[in-house]
CSV table of C-alpha atoms and ligand atoms in Angstrom, one decimal:
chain,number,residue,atom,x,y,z
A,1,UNK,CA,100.6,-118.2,61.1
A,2,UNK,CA,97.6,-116.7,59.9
A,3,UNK,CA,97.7,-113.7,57.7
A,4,UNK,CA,94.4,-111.6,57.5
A,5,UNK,CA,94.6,-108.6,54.8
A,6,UNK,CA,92.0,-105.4,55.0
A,7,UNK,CA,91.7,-102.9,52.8
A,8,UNK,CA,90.4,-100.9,55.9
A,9,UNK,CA,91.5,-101.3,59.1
A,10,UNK,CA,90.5,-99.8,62.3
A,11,UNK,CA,93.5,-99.9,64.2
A,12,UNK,CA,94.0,-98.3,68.1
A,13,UNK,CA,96.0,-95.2,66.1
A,14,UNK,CA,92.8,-94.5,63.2
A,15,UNK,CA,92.1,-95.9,59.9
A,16,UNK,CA,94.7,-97.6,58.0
A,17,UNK,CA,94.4,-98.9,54.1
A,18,UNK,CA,95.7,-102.0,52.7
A,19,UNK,CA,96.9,-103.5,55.8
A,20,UNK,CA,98.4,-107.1,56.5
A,21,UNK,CA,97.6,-108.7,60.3
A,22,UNK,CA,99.5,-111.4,61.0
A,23,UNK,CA,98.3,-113.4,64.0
A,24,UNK,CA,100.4,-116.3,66.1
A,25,UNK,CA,99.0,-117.6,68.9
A,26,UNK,CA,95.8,-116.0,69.5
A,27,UNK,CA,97.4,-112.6,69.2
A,28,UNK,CA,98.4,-109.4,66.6
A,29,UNK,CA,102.2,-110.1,65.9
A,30,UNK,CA,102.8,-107.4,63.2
A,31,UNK,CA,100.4,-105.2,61.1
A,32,UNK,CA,102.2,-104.2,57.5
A,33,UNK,CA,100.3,-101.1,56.7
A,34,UNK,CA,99.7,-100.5,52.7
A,35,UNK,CA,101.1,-103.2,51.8
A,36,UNK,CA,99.7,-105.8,48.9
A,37,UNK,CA,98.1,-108.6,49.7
A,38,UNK,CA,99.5,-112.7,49.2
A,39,UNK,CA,98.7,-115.8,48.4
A,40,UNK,CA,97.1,-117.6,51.0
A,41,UNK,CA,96.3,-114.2,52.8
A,42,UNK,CA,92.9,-114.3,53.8
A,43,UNK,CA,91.1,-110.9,52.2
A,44,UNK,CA,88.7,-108.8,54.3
A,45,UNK,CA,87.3,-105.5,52.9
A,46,UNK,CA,87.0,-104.3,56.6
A,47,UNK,CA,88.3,-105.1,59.9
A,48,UNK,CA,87.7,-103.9,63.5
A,49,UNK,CA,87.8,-105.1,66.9
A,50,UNK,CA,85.4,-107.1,68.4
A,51,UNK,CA,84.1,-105.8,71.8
A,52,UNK,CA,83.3,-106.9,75.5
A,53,UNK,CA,79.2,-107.4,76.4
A,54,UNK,CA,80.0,-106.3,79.7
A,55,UNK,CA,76.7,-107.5,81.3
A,56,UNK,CA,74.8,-110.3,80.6
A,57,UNK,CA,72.4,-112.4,82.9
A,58,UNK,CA,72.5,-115.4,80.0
A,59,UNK,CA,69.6,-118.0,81.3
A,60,UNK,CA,66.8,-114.8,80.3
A,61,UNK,CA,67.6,-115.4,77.2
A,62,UNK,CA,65.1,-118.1,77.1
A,63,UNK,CA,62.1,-115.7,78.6
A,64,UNK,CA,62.9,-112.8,76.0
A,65,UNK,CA,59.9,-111.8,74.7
A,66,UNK,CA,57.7,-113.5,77.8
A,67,UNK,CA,57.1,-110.4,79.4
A,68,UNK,CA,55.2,-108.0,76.8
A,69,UNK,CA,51.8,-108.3,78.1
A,70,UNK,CA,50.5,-105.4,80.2
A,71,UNK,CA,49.1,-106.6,83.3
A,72,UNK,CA,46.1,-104.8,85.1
A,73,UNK,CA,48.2,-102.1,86.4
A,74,UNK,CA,50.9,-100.0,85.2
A,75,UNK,CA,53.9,-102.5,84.1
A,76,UNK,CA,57.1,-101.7,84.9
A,77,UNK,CA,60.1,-103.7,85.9
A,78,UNK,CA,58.8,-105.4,88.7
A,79,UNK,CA,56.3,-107.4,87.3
A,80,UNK,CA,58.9,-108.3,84.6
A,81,UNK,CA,61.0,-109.6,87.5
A,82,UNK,CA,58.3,-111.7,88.9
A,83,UNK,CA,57.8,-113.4,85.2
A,84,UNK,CA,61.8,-113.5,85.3
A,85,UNK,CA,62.0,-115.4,89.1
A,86,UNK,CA,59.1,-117.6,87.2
A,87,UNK,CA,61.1,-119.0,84.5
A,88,UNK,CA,64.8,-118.9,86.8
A,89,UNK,CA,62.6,-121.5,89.0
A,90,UNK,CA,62.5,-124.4,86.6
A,91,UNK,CA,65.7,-124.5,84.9
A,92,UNK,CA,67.8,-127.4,85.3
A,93,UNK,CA,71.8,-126.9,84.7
A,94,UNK,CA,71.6,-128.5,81.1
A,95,UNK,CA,69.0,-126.1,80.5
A,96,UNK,CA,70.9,-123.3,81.8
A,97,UNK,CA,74.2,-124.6,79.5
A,98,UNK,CA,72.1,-124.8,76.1
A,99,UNK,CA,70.4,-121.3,77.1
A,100,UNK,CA,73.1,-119.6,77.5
A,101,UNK,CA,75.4,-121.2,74.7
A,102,UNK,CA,72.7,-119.7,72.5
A,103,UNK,CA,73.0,-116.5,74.1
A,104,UNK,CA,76.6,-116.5,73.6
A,105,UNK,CA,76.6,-117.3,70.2
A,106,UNK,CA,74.3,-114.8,69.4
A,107,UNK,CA,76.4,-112.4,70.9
A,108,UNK,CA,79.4,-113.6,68.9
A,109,UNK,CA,77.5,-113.2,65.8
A,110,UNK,CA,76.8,-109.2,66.7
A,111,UNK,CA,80.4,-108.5,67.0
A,112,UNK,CA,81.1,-109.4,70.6
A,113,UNK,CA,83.7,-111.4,71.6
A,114,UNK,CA,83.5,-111.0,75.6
A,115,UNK,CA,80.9,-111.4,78.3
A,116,UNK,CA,80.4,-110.5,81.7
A,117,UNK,CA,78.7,-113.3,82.6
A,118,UNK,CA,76.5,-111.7,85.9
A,119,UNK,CA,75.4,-115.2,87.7
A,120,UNK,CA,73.1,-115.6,90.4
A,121,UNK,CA,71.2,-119.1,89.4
A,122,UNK,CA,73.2,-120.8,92.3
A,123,UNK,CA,71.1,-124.2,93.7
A,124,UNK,CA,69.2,-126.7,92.9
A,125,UNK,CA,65.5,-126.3,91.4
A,126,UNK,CA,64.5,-126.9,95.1
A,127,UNK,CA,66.6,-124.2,96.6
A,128,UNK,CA,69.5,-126.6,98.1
A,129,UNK,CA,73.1,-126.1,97.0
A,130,UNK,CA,74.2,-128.7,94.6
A,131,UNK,CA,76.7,-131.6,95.6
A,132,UNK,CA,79.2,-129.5,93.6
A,133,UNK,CA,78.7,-125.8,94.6
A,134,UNK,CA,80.1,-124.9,91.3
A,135,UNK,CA,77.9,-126.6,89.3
A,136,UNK,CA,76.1,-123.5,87.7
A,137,UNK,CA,78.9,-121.9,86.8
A,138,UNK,CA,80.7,-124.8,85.7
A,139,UNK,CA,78.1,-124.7,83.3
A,140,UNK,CA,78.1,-121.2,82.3
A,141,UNK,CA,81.9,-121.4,81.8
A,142,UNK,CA,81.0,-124.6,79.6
A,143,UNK,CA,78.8,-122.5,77.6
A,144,UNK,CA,81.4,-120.0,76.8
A,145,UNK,CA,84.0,-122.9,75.5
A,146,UNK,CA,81.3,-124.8,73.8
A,147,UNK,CA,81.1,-121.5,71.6
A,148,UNK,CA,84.2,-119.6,72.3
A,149,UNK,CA,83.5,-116.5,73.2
A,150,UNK,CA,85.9,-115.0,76.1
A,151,UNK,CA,84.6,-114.9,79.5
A,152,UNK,CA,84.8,-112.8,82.9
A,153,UNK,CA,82.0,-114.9,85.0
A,154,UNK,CA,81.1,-112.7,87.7
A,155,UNK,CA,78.9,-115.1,90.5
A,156,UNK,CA,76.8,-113.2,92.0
A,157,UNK,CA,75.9,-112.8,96.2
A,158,UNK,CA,72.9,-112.0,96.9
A,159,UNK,CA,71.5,-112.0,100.4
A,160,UNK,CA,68.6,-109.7,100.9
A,161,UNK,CA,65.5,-108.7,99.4
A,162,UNK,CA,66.1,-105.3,100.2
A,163,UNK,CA,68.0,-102.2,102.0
A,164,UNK,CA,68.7,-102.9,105.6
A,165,UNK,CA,69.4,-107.2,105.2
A,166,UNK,CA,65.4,-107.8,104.6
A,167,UNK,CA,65.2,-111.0,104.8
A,168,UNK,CA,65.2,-112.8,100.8
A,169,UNK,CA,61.8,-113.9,99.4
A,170,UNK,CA,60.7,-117.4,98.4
A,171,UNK,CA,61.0,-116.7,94.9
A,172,UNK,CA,64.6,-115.7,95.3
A,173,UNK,CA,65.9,-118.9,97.2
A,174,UNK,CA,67.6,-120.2,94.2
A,175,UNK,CA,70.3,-117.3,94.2
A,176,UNK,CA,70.3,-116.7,98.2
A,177,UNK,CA,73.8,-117.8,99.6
A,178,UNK,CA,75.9,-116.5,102.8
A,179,UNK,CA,79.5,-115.6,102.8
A,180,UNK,CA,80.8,-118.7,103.5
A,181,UNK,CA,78.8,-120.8,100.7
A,182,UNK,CA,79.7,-117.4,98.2
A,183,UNK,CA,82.9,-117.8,99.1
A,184,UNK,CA,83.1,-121.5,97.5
A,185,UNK,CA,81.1,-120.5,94.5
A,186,UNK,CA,84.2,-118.0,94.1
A,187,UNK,CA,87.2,-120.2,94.4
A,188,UNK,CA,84.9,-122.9,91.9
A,189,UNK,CA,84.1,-119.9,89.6
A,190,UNK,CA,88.3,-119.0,89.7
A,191,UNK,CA,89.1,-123.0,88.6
A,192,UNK,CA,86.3,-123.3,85.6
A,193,UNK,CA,88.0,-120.1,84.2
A,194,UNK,CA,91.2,-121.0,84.7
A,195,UNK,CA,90.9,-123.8,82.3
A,196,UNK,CA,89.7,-121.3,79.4
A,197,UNK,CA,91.5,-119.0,77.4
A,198,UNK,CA,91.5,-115.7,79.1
A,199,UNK,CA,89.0,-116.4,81.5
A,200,UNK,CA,88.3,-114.2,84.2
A,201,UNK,CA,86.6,-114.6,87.3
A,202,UNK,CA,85.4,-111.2,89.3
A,203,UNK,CA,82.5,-110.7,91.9
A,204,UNK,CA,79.2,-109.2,91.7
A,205,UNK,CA,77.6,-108.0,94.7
A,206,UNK,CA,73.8,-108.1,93.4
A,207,UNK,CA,73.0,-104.4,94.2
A,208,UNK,CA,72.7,-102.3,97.4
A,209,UNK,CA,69.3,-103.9,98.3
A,210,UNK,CA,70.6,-107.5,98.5
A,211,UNK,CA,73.7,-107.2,100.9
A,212,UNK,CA,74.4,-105.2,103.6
A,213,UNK,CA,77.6,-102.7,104.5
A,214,UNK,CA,79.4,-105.6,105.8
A,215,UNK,CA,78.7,-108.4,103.6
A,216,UNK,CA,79.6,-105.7,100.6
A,217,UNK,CA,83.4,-105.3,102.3
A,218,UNK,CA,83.4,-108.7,102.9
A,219,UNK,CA,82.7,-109.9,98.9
A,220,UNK,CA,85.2,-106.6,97.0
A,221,UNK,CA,87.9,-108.5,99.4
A,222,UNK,CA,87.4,-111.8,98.1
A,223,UNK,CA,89.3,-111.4,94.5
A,224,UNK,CA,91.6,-108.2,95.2
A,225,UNK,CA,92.6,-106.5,91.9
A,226,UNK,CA,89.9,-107.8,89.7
A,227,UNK,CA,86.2,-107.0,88.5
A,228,UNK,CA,83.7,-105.8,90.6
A,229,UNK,CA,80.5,-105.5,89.5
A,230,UNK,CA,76.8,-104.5,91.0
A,231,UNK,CA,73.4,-103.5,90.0
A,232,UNK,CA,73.3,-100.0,91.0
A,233,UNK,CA,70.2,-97.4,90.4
A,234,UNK,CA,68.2,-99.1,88.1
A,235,UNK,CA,65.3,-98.2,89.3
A,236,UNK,CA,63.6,-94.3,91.1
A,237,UNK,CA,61.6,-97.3,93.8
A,238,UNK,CA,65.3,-98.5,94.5
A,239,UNK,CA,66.7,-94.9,94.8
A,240,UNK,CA,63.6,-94.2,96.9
A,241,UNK,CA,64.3,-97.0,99.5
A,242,UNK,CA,67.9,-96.4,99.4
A,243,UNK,CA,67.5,-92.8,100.6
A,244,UNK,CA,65.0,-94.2,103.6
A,245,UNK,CA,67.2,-96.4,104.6
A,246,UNK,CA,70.5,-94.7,104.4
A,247,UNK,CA,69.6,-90.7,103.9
A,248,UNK,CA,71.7,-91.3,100.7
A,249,UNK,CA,70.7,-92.1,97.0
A,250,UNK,CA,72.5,-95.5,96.0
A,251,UNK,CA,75.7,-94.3,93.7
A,252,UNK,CA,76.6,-91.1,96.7
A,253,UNK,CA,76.1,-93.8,99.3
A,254,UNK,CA,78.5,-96.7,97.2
A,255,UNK,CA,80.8,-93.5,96.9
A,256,UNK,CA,80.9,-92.3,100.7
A,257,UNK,CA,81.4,-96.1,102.2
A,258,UNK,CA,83.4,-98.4,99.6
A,259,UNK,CA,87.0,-98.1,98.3
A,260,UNK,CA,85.2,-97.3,94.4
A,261,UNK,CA,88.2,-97.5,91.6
A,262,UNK,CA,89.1,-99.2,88.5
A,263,UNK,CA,88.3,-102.3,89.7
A,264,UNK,CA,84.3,-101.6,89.5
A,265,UNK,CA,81.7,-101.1,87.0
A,266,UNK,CA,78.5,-99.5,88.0
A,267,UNK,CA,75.5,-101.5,86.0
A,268,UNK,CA,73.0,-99.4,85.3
A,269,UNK,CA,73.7,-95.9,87.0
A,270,UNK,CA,70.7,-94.2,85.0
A,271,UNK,CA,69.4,-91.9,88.2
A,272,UNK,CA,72.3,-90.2,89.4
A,273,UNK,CA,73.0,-86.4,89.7
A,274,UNK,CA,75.6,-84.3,88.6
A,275,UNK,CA,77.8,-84.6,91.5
A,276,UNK,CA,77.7,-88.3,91.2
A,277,UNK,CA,78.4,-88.9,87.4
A,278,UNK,CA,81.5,-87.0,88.7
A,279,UNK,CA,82.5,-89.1,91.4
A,280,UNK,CA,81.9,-92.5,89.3
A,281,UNK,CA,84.0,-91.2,86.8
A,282,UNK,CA,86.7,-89.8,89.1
A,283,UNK,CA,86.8,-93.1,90.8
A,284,UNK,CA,88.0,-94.6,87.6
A,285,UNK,CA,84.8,-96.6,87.6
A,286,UNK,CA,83.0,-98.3,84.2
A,287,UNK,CA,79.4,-97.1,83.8
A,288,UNK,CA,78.1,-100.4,82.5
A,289,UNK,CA,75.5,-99.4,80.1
A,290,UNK,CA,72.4,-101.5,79.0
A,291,UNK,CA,70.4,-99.5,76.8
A,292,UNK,CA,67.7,-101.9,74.9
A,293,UNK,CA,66.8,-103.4,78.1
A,294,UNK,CA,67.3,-100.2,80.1
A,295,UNK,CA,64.4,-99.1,77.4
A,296,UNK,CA,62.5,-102.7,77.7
A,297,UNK,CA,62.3,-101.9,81.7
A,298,UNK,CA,61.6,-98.5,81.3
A,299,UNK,CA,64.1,-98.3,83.3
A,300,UNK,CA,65.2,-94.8,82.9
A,301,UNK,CA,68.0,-92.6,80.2
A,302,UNK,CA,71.1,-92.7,81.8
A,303,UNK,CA,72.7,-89.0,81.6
A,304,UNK,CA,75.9,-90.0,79.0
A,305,UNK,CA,76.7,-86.7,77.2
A,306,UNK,CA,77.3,-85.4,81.2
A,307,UNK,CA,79.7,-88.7,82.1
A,308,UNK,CA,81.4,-88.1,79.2
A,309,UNK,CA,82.1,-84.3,79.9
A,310,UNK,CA,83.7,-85.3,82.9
A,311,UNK,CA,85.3,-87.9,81.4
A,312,UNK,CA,83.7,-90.6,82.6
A,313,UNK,CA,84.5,-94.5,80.8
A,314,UNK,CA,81.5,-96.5,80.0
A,315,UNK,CA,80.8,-99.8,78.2
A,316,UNK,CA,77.4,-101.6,77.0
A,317,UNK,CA,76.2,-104.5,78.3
A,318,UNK,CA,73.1,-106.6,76.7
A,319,UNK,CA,71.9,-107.7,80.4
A,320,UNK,CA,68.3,-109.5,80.0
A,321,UNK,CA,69.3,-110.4,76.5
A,322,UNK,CA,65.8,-109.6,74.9
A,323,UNK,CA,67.7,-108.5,71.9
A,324,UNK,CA,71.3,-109.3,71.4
A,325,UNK,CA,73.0,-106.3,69.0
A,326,UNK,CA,75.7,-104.6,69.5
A,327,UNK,CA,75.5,-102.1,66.6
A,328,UNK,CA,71.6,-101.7,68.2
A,329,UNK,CA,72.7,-101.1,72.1
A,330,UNK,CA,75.1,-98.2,71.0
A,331,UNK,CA,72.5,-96.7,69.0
A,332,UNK,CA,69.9,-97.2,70.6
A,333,UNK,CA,72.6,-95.6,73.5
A,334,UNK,CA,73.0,-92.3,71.2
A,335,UNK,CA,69.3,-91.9,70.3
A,336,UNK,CA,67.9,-91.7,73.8
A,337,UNK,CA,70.5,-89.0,74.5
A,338,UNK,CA,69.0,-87.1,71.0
A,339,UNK,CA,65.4,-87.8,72.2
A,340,UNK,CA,65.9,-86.7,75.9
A,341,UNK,CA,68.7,-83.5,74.9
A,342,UNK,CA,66.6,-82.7,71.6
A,343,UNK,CA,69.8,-82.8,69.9
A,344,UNK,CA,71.5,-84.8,67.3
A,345,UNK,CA,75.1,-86.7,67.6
A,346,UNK,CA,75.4,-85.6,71.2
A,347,UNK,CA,77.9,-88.4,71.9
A,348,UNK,CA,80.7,-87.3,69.9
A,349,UNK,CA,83.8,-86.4,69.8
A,350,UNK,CA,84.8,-83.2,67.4
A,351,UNK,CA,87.7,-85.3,65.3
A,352,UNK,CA,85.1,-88.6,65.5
A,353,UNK,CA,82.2,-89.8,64.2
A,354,UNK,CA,79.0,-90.5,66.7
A,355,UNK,CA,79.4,-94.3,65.5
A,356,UNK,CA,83.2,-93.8,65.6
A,357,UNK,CA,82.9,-92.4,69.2
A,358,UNK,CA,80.3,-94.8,70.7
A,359,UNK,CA,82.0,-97.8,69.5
A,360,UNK,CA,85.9,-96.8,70.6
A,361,UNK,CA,84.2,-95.4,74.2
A,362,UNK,CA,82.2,-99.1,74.4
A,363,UNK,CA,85.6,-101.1,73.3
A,364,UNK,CA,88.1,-99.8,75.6
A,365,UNK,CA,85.1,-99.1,78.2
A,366,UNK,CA,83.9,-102.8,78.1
A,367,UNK,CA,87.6,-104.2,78.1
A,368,UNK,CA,88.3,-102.3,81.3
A,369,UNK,CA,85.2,-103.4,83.3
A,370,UNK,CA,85.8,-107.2,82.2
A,371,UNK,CA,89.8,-107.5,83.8
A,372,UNK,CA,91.6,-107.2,80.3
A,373,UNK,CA,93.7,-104.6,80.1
A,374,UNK,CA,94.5,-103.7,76.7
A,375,UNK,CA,91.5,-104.2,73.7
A,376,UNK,CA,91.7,-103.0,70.2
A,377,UNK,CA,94.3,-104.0,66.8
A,378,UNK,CA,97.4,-103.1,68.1
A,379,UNK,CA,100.3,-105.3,67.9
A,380,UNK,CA,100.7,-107.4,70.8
A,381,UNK,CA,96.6,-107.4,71.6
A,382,UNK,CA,94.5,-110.3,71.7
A,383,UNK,CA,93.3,-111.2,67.6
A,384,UNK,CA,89.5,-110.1,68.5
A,385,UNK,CA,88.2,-109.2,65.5
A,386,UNK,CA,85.1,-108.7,63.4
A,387,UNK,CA,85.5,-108.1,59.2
A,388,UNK,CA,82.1,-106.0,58.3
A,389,UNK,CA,80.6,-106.8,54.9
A,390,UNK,CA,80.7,-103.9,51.9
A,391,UNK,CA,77.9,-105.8,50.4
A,392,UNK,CA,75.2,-104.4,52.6
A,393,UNK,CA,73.4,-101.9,51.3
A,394,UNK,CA,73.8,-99.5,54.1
A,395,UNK,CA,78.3,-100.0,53.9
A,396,UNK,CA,77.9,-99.5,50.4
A,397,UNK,CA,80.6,-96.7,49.3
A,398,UNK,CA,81.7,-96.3,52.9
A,399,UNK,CA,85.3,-95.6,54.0
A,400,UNK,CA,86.6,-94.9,57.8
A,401,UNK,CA,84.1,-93.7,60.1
A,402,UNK,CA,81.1,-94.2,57.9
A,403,UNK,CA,81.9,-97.6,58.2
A,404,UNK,CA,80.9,-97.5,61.7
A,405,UNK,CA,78.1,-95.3,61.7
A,406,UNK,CA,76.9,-96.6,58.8
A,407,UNK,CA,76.6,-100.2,60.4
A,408,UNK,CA,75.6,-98.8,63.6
A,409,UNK,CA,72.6,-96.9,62.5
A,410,UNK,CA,71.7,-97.6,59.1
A,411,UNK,CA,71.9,-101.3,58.9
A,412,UNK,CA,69.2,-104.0,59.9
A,413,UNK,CA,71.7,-107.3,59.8
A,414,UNK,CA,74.4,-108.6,58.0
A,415,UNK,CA,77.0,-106.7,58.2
A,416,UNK,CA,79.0,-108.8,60.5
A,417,UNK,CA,80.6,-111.4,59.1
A,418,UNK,CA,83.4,-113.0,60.3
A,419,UNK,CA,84.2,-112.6,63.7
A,420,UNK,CA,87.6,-114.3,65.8
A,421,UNK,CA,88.0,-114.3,69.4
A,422,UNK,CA,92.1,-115.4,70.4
A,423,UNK,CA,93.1,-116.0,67.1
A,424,UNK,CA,90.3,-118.4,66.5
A,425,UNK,CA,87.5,-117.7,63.4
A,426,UNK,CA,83.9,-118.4,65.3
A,427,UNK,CA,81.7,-116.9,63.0
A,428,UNK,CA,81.9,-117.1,59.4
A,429,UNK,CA,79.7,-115.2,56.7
A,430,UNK,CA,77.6,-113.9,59.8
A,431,UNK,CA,77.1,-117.4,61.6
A,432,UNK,CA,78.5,-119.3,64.2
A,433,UNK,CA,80.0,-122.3,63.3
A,434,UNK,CA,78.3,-125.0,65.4
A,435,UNK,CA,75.3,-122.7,64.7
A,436,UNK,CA,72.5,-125.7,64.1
A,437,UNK,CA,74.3,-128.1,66.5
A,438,UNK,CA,73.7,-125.0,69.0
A,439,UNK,CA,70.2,-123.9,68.2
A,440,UNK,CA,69.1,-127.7,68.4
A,441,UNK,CA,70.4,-128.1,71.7
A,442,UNK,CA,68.8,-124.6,72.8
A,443,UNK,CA,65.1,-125.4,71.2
A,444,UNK,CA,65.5,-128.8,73.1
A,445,UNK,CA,65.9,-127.1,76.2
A,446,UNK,CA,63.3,-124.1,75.6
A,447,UNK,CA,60.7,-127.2,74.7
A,448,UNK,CA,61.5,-128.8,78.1
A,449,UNK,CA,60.9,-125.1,79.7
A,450,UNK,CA,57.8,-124.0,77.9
A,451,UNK,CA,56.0,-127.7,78.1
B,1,ZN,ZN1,71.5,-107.0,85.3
């Protein structure tokens, strides 16, 4: 048995002092609260849980920071997509493995200790399914052992280029299946995970513009009871066509004609009205969040302070990966509410902090939208953990929610330091443990891809 000791702990009942986690098989047995610490305890000034990413697309990793050159036009997330379709063209599936075991180490070393793994690089370079139709996401789910991080791999069908079964474009052929073939990716997605701790497998319809009203019912049948996840109103072009087509905008429309609950989490539901934050959050739904690349899109400020009043549940996502940060997605989450409201701490709760707030909302939030159903230090919950670092300058002289905030918004790096997903310590003194057998593997594969 392992025996961690805090002198602050953020348990799922507040702050505690001087506490004593002991952890058996992956999991919190028994918290001692102000109790002294041992021999052989291991001693942590501060420990919280780690949280779910509940949205990543892993293999644009490699391409963050390809896109930040403004074509002739105005820029905006099209032509990011057509740099994005570009660089999804020429990866191989050892490529795709090393890419996105960096991108999931990264993500450990922010504080994560989940991802929603949103996959849609199905076939072959050439566009033909592989021998093995599970060979992508046999290698995504290898990437998420190779560095342990928990995963929910959600493969994605995609059909259509756009509202009203368009037929898919040449650049999209690598992710383009039909039910059937979708339906095998499923049941090879549901073994890979079944051989890792925890692992989850869900589906992802892409968004409205890639399936139609049939195909939808067809996939959310496929895996009843767990996550459902889709693209939703990313974009005001998207919104646009889905009103032409339909007469309704996409989140009323997903509302009207599926069975929304629980089960689903709405990725990117910035342009919705009032009526619809309602309904999402009514239906029990997850807003999936993305804010830095939301804001490296231009995507759009999604209308939190008004989800939350209607107690709405959301969770963050890092999605393109351009920057993976936990502590910078919920801020950067808070301050596009205070630059859009002219406000400051807008999401907060009156007995929390704004960092307190964000980051409980995001934990339990994130949890939900990824098929676990419990998160946080309570006895009996997975050991997912991160111990924060008093030595930083900004978490100097900090005590309960200061902690937070103070990591959230007044820290560059560092703070994290260790961080354990089922028991197991991945990252120690802010790095991943196979950190240079990792990054060698993933500059390798980047060399291959830029040559
Ligand atoms: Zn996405």
């Amino acid at each position: 048995m392992t025996v961690l000791y805090a002198e602050h702990l953020l348990t799922n009942a507040g702050w505690v002092r001087s506490a004593r986690v002991h952890l058996t098989q992956g999991r919190i047995a028994t918290i001692q609260i102000g109790a002294a610490p041992q021999a052989g305890d291991e001693r942590h000034a501060v420990i919280v849980p780690a949280v779910s990413n509940l949205h990543s697309h892993a293999f644009q990793r490699g391409m963050a920071g390809l896109a930040e050159m403004r074509g002739p036009g105005n820029d905006d997330f099209w032509s990011w997509r057509d740099t994005m379709y570009r660089f999804a063209s020429r990866m191989s599936p050892q490529q795709l493995q090393a890419v996105a075991a960096q991108a999931y180490m990264e993500m450990l070393e922010a504080g994560y200790c989940r991802v929603g793994e949103f996959h849609y690089l199905h076939h072959d370079i050439d566009s033909r399914p592989y021998g093995d139709p599970g060979e992508m996401v046999a290698r995504i789910a290898a990437a998420a052992e190779d560095t342990g991080i928990g995963l929910t791999l959600l493969p994605v069908f995609y059909a259509h280029s756009s509202f009203g079964g368009q037929p898919p474009r040449p650049a999209q052929a690598r992710f383009i299946t039909d039910l059937d073939s979708y339906a095998r990716i499923v049941e090879r997605s549901r073994e890979v995970v079944a051989s890792l701790p925890a692992g989850v497998a869900g589906v992802a319809p892409h968004s409205l513009r890639a399936v139609t009203p049939d195909e939808l019912a067809q996939v959310v049948r496929l895996l009843p009871g767990k996550p459902v996840h889709i693209h939703i109103a990313e974009q005001m072009n998207e919104v646009r066509d889905c009103v032409a087509w339909s007469g309704l905008t996409p989140v009323r429309w997903l509302l009207e004609n599926a069975a929304v609950d629980a089960r689903w989490c709405l990725v990117h539901a910035t342009h919705v009205d009032s009526d619809e934050l309602k309904g999402i959050a009514h239906a029990g739904a997850v807003a999936g969040l993305c804010p830095v690349t939301e804001a490296n899109l231009g995507d759009g400020i999604f209308p939190a302070a008004d989800f939350l009043a209607a107690a709405g549940r959301f969770g963050v996502g890092t999605d393109s990966n351009v920057c993976i940060s936990l502590s910078g997605e919920l801020a950067l989450l808070e301050y596009t509410q205070r630059l859009s409201r002219k406000a400051r701490n807008v999401i907060g709760l009156h007995s929390r902090s704004t960092g307190a707030a964000l980051f409980e909302r995001a934990l339990h939030g994130g949890a939900a939208a990824l098929g676990v159903s419990t998160a946080g230090i309570t006895e009996g919950n997975a050991a997912d953990l991160v111990s924060l670092s008093i030595e930083e300058p900004a978490m100097i002289c900090r005590a309960g929610d200061s902690l937070i905030d103070s990591w959230l918004f007044a820290s560059q790096s560092g703070v994290v330091d260790c961080v354990w997903v089922g028991g197991q310590r991945l990252v120690e003194q802010g790095c991943h443990r196979q950190r240079r057998r990792v990054r060698h593997a993933y500059a390798e594969a980047m060399k291959e891809l830029c040559a």
